[in-house]
XYZ file of C-alpha atoms in Angstrom:
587
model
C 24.496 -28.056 3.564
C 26.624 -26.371 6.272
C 24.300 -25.671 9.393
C 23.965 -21.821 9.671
C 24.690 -20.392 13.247
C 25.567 -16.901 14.557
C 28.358 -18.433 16.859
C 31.649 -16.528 16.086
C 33.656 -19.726 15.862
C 33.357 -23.392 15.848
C 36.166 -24.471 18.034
C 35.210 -28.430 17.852
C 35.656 -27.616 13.888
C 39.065 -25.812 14.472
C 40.571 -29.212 16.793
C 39.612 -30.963 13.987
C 41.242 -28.720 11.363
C 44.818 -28.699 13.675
C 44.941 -32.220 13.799
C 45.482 -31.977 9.945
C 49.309 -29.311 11.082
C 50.501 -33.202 13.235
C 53.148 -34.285 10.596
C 54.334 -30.729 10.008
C 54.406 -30.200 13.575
C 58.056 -28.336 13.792
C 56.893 -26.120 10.964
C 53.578 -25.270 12.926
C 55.749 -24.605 15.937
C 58.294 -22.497 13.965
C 55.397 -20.429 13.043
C 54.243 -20.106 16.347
C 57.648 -18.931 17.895
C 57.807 -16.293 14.580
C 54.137 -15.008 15.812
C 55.750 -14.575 19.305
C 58.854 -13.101 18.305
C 56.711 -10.137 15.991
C 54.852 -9.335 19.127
C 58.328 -8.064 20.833
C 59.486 -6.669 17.708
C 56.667 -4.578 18.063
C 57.372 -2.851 20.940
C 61.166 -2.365 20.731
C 60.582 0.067 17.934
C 58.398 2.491 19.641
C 60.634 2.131 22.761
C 63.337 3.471 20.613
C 62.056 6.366 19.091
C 60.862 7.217 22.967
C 65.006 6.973 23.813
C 66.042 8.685 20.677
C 63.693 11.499 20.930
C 64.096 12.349 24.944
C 67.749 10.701 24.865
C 69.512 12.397 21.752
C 67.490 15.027 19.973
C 66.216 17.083 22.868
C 69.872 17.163 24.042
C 70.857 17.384 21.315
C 73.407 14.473 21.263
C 74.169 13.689 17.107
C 77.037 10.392 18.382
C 73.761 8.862 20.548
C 71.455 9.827 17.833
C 73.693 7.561 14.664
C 73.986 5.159 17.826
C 69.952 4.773 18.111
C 69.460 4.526 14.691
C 71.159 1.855 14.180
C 69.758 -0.086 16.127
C 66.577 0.920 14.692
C 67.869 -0.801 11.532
C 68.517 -3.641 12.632
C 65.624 -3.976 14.449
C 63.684 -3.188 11.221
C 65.977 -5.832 9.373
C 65.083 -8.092 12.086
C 61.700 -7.768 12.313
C 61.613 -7.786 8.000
C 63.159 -10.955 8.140
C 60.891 -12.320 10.652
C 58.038 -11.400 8.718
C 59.115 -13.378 5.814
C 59.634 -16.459 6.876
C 56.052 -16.275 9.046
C 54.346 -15.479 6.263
C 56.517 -17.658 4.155
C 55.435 -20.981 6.508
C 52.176 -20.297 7.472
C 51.470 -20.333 3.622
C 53.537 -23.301 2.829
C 51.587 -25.494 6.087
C 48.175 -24.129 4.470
C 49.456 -25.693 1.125
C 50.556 -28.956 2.795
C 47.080 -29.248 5.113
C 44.978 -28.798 2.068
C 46.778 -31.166 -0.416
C 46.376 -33.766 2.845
C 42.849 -33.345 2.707
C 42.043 -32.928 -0.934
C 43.781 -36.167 -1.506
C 41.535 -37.760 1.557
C 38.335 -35.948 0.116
C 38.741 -37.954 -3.274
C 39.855 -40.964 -1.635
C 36.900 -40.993 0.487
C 34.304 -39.782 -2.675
C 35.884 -43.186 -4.550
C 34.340 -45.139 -2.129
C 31.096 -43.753 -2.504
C 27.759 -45.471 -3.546
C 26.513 -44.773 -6.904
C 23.324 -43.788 -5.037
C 25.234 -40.836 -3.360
C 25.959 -39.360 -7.288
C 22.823 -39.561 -8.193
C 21.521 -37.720 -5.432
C 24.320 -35.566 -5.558
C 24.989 -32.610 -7.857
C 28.187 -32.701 -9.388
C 29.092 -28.705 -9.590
C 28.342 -28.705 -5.740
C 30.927 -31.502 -5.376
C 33.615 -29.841 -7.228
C 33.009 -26.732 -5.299
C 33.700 -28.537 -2.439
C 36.828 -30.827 -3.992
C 38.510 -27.900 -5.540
C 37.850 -23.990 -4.014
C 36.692 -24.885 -0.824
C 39.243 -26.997 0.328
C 41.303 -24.147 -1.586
C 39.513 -21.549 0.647
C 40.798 -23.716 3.774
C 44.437 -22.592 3.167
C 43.789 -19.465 3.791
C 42.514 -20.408 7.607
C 46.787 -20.672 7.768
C 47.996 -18.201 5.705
C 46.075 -15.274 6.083
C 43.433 -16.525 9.147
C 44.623 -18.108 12.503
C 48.475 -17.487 12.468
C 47.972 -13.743 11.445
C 45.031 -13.002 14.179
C 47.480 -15.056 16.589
C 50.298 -12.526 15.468
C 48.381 -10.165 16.272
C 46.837 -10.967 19.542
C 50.265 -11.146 20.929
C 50.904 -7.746 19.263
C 48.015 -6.448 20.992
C 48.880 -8.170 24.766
C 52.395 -6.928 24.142
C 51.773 -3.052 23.603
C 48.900 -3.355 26.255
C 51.016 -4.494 28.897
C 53.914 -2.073 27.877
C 51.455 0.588 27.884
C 50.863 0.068 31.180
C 54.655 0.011 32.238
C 55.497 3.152 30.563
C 52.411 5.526 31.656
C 48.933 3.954 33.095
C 47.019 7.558 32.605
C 48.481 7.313 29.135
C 47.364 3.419 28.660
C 43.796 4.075 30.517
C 43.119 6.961 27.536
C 43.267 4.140 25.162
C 41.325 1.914 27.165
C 38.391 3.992 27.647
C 38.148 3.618 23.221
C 39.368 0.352 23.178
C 36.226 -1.577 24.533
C 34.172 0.411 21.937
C 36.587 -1.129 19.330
C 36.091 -4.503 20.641
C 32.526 -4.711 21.271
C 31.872 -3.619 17.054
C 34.672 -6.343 16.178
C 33.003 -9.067 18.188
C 29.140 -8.199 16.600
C 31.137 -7.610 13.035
C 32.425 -11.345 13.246
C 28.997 -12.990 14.083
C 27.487 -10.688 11.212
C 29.967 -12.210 9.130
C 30.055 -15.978 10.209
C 26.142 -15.902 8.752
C 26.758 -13.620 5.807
C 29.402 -15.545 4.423
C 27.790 -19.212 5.083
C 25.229 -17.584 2.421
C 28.052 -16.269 0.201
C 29.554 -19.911 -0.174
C 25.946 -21.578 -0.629
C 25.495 -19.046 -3.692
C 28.898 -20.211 -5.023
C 28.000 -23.751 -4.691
C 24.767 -23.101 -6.370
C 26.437 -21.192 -9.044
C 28.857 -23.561 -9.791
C 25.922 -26.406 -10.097
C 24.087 -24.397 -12.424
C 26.873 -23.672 -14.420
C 28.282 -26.729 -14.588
C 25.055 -28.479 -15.473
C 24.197 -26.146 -18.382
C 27.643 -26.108 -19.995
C 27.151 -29.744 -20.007
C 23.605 -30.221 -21.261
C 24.394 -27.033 -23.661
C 23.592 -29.214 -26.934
C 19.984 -29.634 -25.270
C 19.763 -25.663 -24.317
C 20.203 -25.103 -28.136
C 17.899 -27.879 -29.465
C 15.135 -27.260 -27.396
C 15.669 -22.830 -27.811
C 16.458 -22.646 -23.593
C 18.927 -19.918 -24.459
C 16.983 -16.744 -23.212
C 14.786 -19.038 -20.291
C 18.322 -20.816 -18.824
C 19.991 -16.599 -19.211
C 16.530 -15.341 -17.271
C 17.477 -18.322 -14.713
C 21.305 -17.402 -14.333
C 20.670 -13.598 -14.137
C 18.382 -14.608 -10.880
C 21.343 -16.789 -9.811
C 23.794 -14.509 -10.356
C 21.685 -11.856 -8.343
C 21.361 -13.945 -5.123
C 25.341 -14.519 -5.311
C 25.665 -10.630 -5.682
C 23.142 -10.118 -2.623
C 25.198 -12.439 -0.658
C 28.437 -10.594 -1.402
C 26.711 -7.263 -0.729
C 25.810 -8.092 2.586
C 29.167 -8.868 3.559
C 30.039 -5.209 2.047
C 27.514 -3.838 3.882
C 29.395 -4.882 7.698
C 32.541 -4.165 5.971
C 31.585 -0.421 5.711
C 29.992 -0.342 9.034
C 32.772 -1.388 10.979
C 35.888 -0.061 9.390
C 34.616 3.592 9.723
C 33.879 2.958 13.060
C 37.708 1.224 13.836
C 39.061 4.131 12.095
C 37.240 7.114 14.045
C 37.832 5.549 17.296
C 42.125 5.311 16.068
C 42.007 8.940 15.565
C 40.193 9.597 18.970
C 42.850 8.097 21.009
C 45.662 9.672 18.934
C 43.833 12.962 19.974
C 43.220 12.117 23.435
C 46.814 11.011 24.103
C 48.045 14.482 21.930
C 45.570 16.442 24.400
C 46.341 15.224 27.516
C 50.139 13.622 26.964
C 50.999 17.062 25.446
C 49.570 19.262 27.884
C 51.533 17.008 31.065
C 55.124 17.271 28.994
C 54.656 20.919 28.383
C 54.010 21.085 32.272
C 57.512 18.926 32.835
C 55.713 16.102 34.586
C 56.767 12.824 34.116
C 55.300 12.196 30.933
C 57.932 13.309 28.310
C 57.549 14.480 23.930
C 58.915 11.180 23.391
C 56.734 9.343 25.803
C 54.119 10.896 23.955
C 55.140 10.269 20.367
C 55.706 6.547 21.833
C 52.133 6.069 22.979
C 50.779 7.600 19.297
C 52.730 4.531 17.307
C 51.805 2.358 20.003
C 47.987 3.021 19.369
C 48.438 3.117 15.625
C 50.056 -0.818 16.346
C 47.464 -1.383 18.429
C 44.621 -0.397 16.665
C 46.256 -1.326 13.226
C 46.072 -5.035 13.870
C 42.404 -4.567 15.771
C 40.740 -3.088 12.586
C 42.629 -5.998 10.265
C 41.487 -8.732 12.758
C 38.311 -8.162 12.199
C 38.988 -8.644 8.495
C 41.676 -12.018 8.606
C 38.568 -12.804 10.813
C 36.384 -12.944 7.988
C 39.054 -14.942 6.088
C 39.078 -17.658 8.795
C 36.004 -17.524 9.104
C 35.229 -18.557 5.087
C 37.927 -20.714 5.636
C 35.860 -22.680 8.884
C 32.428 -22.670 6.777
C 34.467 -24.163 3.722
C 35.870 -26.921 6.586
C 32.685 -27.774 7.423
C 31.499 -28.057 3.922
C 34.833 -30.740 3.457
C 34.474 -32.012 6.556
C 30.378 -32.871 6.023
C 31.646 -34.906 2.875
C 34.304 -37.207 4.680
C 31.764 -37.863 7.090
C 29.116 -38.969 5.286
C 28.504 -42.611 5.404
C 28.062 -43.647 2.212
C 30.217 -46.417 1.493
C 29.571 -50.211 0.271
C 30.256 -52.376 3.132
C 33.850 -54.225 1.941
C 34.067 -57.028 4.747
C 34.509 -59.826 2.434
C 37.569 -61.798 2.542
C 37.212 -63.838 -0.425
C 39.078 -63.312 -3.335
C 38.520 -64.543 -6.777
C 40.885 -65.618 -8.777
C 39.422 -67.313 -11.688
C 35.742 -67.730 -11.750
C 33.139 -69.781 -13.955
C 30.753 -67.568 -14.190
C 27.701 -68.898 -12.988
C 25.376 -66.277 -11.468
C 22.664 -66.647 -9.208
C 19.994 -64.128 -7.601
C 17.252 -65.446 -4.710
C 14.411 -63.814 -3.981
C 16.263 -60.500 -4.365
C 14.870 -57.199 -3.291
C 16.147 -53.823 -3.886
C 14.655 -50.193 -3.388
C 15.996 -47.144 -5.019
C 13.698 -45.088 -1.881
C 12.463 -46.798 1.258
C 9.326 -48.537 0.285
C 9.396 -48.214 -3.343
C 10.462 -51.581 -4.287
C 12.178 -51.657 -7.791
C 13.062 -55.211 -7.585
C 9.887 -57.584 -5.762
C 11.638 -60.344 -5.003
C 13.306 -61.821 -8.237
C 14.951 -65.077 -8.786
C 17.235 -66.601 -11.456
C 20.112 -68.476 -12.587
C 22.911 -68.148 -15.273
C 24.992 -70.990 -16.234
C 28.964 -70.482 -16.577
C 29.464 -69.453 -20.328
C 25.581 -68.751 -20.942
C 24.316 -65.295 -22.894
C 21.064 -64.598 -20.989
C 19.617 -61.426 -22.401
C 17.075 -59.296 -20.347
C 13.877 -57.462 -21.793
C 11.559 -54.909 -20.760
C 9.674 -52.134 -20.719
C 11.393 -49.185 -19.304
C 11.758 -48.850 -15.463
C 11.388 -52.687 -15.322
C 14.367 -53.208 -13.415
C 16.688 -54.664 -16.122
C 19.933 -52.047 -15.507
C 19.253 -52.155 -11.547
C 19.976 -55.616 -11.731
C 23.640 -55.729 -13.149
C 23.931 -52.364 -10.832
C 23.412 -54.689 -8.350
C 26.118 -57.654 -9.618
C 28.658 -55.517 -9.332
C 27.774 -54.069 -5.555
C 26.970 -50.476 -6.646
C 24.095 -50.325 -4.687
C 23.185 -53.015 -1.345
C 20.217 -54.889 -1.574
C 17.356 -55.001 1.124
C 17.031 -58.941 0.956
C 17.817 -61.535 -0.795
C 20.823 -63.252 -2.049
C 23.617 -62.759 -5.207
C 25.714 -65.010 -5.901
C 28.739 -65.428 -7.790
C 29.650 -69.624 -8.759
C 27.723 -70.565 -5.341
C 29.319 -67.109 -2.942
C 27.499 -64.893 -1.638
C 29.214 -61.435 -3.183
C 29.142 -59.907 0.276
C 31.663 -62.566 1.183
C 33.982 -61.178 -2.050
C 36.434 -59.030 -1.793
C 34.797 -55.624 -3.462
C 37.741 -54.834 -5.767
C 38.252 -58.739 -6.508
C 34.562 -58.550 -7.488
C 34.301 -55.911 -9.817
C 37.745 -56.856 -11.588
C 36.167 -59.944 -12.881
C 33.275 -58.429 -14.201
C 33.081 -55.797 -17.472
C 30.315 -53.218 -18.288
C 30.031 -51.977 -21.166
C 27.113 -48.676 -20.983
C 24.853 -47.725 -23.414
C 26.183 -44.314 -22.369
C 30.005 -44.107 -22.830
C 31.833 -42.026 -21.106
C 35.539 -41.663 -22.322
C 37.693 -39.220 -20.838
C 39.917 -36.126 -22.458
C 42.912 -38.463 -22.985
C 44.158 -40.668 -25.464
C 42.227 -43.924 -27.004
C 45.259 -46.195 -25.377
C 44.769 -44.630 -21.868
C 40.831 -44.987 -22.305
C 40.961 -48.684 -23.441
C 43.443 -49.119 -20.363
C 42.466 -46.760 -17.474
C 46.039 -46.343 -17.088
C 46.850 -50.132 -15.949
C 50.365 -50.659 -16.300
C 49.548 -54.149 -16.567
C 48.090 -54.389 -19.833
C 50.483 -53.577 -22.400
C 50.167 -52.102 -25.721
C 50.824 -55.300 -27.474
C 47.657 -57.064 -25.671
C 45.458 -54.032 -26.695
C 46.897 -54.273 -30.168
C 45.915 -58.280 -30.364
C 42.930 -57.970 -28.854
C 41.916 -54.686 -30.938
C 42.434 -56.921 -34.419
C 40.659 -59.940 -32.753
C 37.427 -57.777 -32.372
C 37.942 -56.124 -35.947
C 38.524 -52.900 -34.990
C 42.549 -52.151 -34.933
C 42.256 -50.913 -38.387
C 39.436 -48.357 -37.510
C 41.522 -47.157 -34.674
C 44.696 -47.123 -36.807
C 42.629 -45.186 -38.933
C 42.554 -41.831 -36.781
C 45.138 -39.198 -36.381
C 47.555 -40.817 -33.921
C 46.143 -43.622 -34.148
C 46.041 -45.294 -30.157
C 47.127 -42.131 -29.176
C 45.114 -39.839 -30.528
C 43.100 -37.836 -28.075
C 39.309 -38.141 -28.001
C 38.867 -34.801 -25.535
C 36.267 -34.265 -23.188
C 33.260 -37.408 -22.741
C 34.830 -38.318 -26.267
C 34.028 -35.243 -28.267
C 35.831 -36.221 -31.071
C 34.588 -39.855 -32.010
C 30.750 -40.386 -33.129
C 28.152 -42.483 -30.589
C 29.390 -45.840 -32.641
C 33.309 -45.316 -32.389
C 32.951 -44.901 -28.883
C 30.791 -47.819 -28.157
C 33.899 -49.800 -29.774
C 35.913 -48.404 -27.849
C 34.041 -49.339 -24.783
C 34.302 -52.951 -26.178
C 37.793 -53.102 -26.256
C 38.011 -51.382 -23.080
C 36.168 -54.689 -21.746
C 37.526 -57.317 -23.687
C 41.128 -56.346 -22.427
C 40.196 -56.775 -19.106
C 39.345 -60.886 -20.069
C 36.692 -60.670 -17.531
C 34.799 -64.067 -16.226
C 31.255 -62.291 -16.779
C 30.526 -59.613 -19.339
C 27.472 -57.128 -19.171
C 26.222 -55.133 -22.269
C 23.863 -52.893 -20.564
C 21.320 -51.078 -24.092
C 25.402 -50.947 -25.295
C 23.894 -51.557 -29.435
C 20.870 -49.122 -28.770
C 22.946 -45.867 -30.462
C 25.130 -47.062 -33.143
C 25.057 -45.620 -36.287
C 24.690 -48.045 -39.414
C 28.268 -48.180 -40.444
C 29.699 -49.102 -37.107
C 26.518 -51.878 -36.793
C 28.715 -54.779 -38.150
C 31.856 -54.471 -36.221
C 29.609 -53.676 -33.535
C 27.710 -57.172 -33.668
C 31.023 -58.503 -34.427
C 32.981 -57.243 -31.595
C 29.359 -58.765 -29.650
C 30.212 -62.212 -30.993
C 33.403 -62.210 -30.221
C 33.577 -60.786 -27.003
C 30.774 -62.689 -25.579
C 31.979 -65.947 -27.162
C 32.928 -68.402 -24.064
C 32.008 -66.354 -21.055
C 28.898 -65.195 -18.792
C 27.319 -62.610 -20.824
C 24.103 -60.488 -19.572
C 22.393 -58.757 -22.419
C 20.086 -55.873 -21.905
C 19.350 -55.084 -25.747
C 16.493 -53.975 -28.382
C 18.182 -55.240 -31.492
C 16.388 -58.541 -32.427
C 19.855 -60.296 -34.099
C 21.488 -60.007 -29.911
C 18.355 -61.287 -28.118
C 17.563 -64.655 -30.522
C 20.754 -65.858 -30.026
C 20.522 -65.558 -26.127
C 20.662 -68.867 -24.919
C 18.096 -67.713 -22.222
C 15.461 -64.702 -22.603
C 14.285 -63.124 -19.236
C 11.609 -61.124 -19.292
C 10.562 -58.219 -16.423
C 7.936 -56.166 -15.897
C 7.739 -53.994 -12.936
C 10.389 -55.248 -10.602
C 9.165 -59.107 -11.727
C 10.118 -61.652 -13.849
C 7.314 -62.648 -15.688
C 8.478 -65.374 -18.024
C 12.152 -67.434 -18.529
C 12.838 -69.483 -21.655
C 14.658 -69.261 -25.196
C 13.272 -66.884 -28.029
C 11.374 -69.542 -29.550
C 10.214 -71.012 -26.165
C 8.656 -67.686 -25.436
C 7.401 -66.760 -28.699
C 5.353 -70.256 -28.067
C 3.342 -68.544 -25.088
C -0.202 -67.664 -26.034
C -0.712 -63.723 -25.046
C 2.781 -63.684 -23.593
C 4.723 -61.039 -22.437
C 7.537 -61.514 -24.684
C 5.608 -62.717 -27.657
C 3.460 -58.871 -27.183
C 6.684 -57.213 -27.141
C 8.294 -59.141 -30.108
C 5.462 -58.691 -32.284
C 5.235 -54.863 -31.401
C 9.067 -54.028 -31.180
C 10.442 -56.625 -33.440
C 8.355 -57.082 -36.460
C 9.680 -54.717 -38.434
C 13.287 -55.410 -37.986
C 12.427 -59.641 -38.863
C 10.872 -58.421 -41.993
């Protein structure tokens, strides 16, 4: 969570930002010289009507008067057409900067640890992927360029001001300070109010996010009126937060507004009375120094408001920016890279803690032989799915060592390393595309024709074939449309296209329904036939065909052998757990 300060603005935070503008750099320029070039425009104008007014209609000259009008025109062409492309830019550079660092922001979140996700929640994330970094345009098209804009503005008419008429000018700088001091205490207000207005999106898109997703659960277990009691209270801290920013909002504008109308009177008053006397000061002087102050104070009381948009913007940045620096990343220094392996797995003396000091695995050794199906029971927590977490480099280990035919997986390349090795979950998670692009993950290198083969090899083209579409038919969100057992064969296939040298089915027979159960064990046969398999599995027909059982209990191995070798121990682990678990399933 962003750090919540009073200070007005972060300027480390906004050097950061810029650097983002470097390969646009003639654009940010371009928009720079527009911003300049609005700041004159803003002056000419009133200068104008000052001419026209003391010039032409008090003499009454109508040839001058057509004369000074159009120039007017073109000056308000000019400045029309200036505006456009300014505001035209400055929104295209936000769009560039933001698709630069929402492609960087994913980039760096594929890298992540799995332990970062799980400590992570994922409406929080997509907050910060999607309208945050959204929210950061808006530092370029409504934010800095538009307070810089009108800055200039400001400087400009101040400094002609004081040309034209300094009793005039010091009128408006007796309110001005008044203006300024409420702008500068509105903007701190703001910086805190609106840190609190983005933590009550984030937590309302987490909550959201979370229940829509576990809504099957809400309904099952009657949460409907407890999780509505729970969002109403949400909901109400996300108003509050908005409400407070309402409240400075109609503090200050008031205030910007009264003091406008002030110095319009003041410079009526006392610019009216000195023209009347035929001093220096002249009607058109006056009218000048009226849409002067109107310019002046126009872009004072809007400041204060694109304020609050950069402002958002900067607490959004942070947000981003506290994301691509987190440190979270597997350590990829290996060099190796594998390109055929036997399959022979080894782990020594391996430790591994979830949370510092809370050992999940003490210290656990074993090996697999190339081509062996070891299978790995347990009560839950044992350790069984940390361990082929750990094969594949999702987490680091505290000690110990993995290897992979004799080397050390921190030597292997970390892409080379997974790409040789296939999960398939207990869990599947398919995405809202077709059954083709789910089997493939969109690898152009495995063609339709391999999917097909392989498909009929593990018996289940024809179920497949079967649905609308067939390979193409889409299985929407997490797989809505297929039952637990047709996508667990799809997560087969999914693996078995990959031909990978070592194959883990992590509880991956635990939810299928009885009339996917023999293409199931067939698919199992088939794919495991010839290659390193590591079986984490209840179903009795998987585990007594393992050529090696390993049994944990509490982060330890406590016995090694085949299922009748174990079943031999006297008061044995596995023999206990057969008898309790497995009894029913051998009768």
């Amino acid at each position: 969570m962003a750090e919540k300060s009073g200070k007005a603005f972060d300027f480390k935070l906004f050097r950061r930002l810029i650097t983002y503008t470097n390969p646009y750099r003639l654009t940010f320029y371009f928009v720079g010289f527009s911003a300049i070039l609005l700041a004159i425009l803003s002056i000419v104008n009133p200068y104008l009507l000052r001419e026209t007014i003391d010039r032409t209609i008090i003499p009454k000259d109508g040839e001058l008067l057509i004369y000074f009008i159009c120039l007017m025109l073109g000056v308000l062409f000019l400045d029309v057409i200036t505006q456009f492309l300014f505001i035209y830019f400055a929104n295209w550079l936000g769009q560039e900067v933001i698709r630069d660092i929402r492609v960087k922001l994913f980039k760096h979140m594929l890298g992540f640890k799995k332990q970062y996700y799980d400590q992570s929640a994922v409406g929080r994330l997509v907050t910060r992927a999607v309208s945050d970094i959204e929210t950061i345009a808006s530092i370029f098209s409504q934010g800095l360029f538009m307070i810089i804009s009108d800055l200039l503005k400001m400087l400009a008419i101040l400094c002609y001001m004081l040309y034209q008429s300094w009793q005039l000018a010091l009128l408006v700088f007796v309110v001005l300070p008044l203006v300024v001091y409420a702008t500068r205490i509105f903007q701190q207000k703001m910086k805190v109010a609106f840190e609190e207005v983005r933590t009550q999106v984030s937590n309302l898109n987490s909550f959201v996010q979370e229940r829509i997703t576990g809504m099957k659960i809400v309904q099952l277990f009657t949460r409907e009126e407890i999780e509505y009691s729970n969002f109403k209270a949400i909901n109400e801290k996300h108003k509050k937060g908005w409400i407070k920013t309402v409240w400075y909002n109609s503090i200050f504008f008031p205030i910007a507004e009264m003091s406008s109308s002030i110095t319009i009177g003041l410079i009526v008053w006392f610019g009216g009375l000195k023209a009347a006397q035929g001093d220096e000061i002249t009607l058109g002087l006056v009218i000048a120094f009226i849409q002067l102050s109107q310019i002046l104070f126009r872009p004072l009381r809007q400041i204060a408001d694109k304020f609050n948009t950069l402002q958002m913007g900067m607490v959004a940045a942070n947000r981003v920016f506290a994301i691509l620096d987190t440190d979270s990343k597997i350590e990829n220094n290996g060099v190796q890279l594998l390109e055929k392996i036997k399959g022979k797995i080894t782990f020594d003396e391996v430790r591994f803690s979830y949370i510092e000091n809370e050992e999940v695995l003490k210290g656990i050794s074993f090996n697999v032989e190339a081509g062996e199906t070891v299978a790995i029971v347990g009560a839950t927590g044992a350790g069984k799915s940390t361990i082929i977490n750990l094969l594949s480099r999702f987490y680091e280990i505290d000690s110990g060592v993995i290897s992979i035919d004799d080397v050390d997986v921190k030597t292997i390349e970390l892409k080379s390393l997974r790409s040789h090795i296939a999960v398939v979950l207990q869990d599947v998670f398919l995405f809202a595309d077709t059954i083709f692009n789910n089997i493939t993950l969109n690898n152009e290198e495995i063609l339709e024709e391999q999917v097909y083969q392989a498909a009929k090899e593990i018996g289940i083209h024809d179920f497949i074939m079967s649905l609308p579409d067939g390979y193409h038919y889409n299985v929407k969100e997490r797989g809505a449309m297929l039952s637990s057992g047709q996508r667990q064969l799809i997560s087969f296939l999914r693996a078995y296209v990959t031909n990978p040298g070592i194959l883990v089915l992590d509880e991956a027979t635990s939810s299928i329904d009885s009339h996917s159960e023999q293409l199931i064990q067939n698919a199992t046969n088939k794919i495991t036939k010839g290659r390193t398999s590591i079986v984490i599995a209840h179903r009795l027909a998987t585990i007594k065909k393992a050529d090696k059982i390993i049994v944990m209990d509490q982060g330890k191995i406590v016995e090694q052998g085949n299922h009748n070798e174990l079943l031999q121990i006297e008061n044995g682990y596995y023999r206990n757990l057969y008898e309790v678990q497995f009894a029913d399933a051998t009768e």
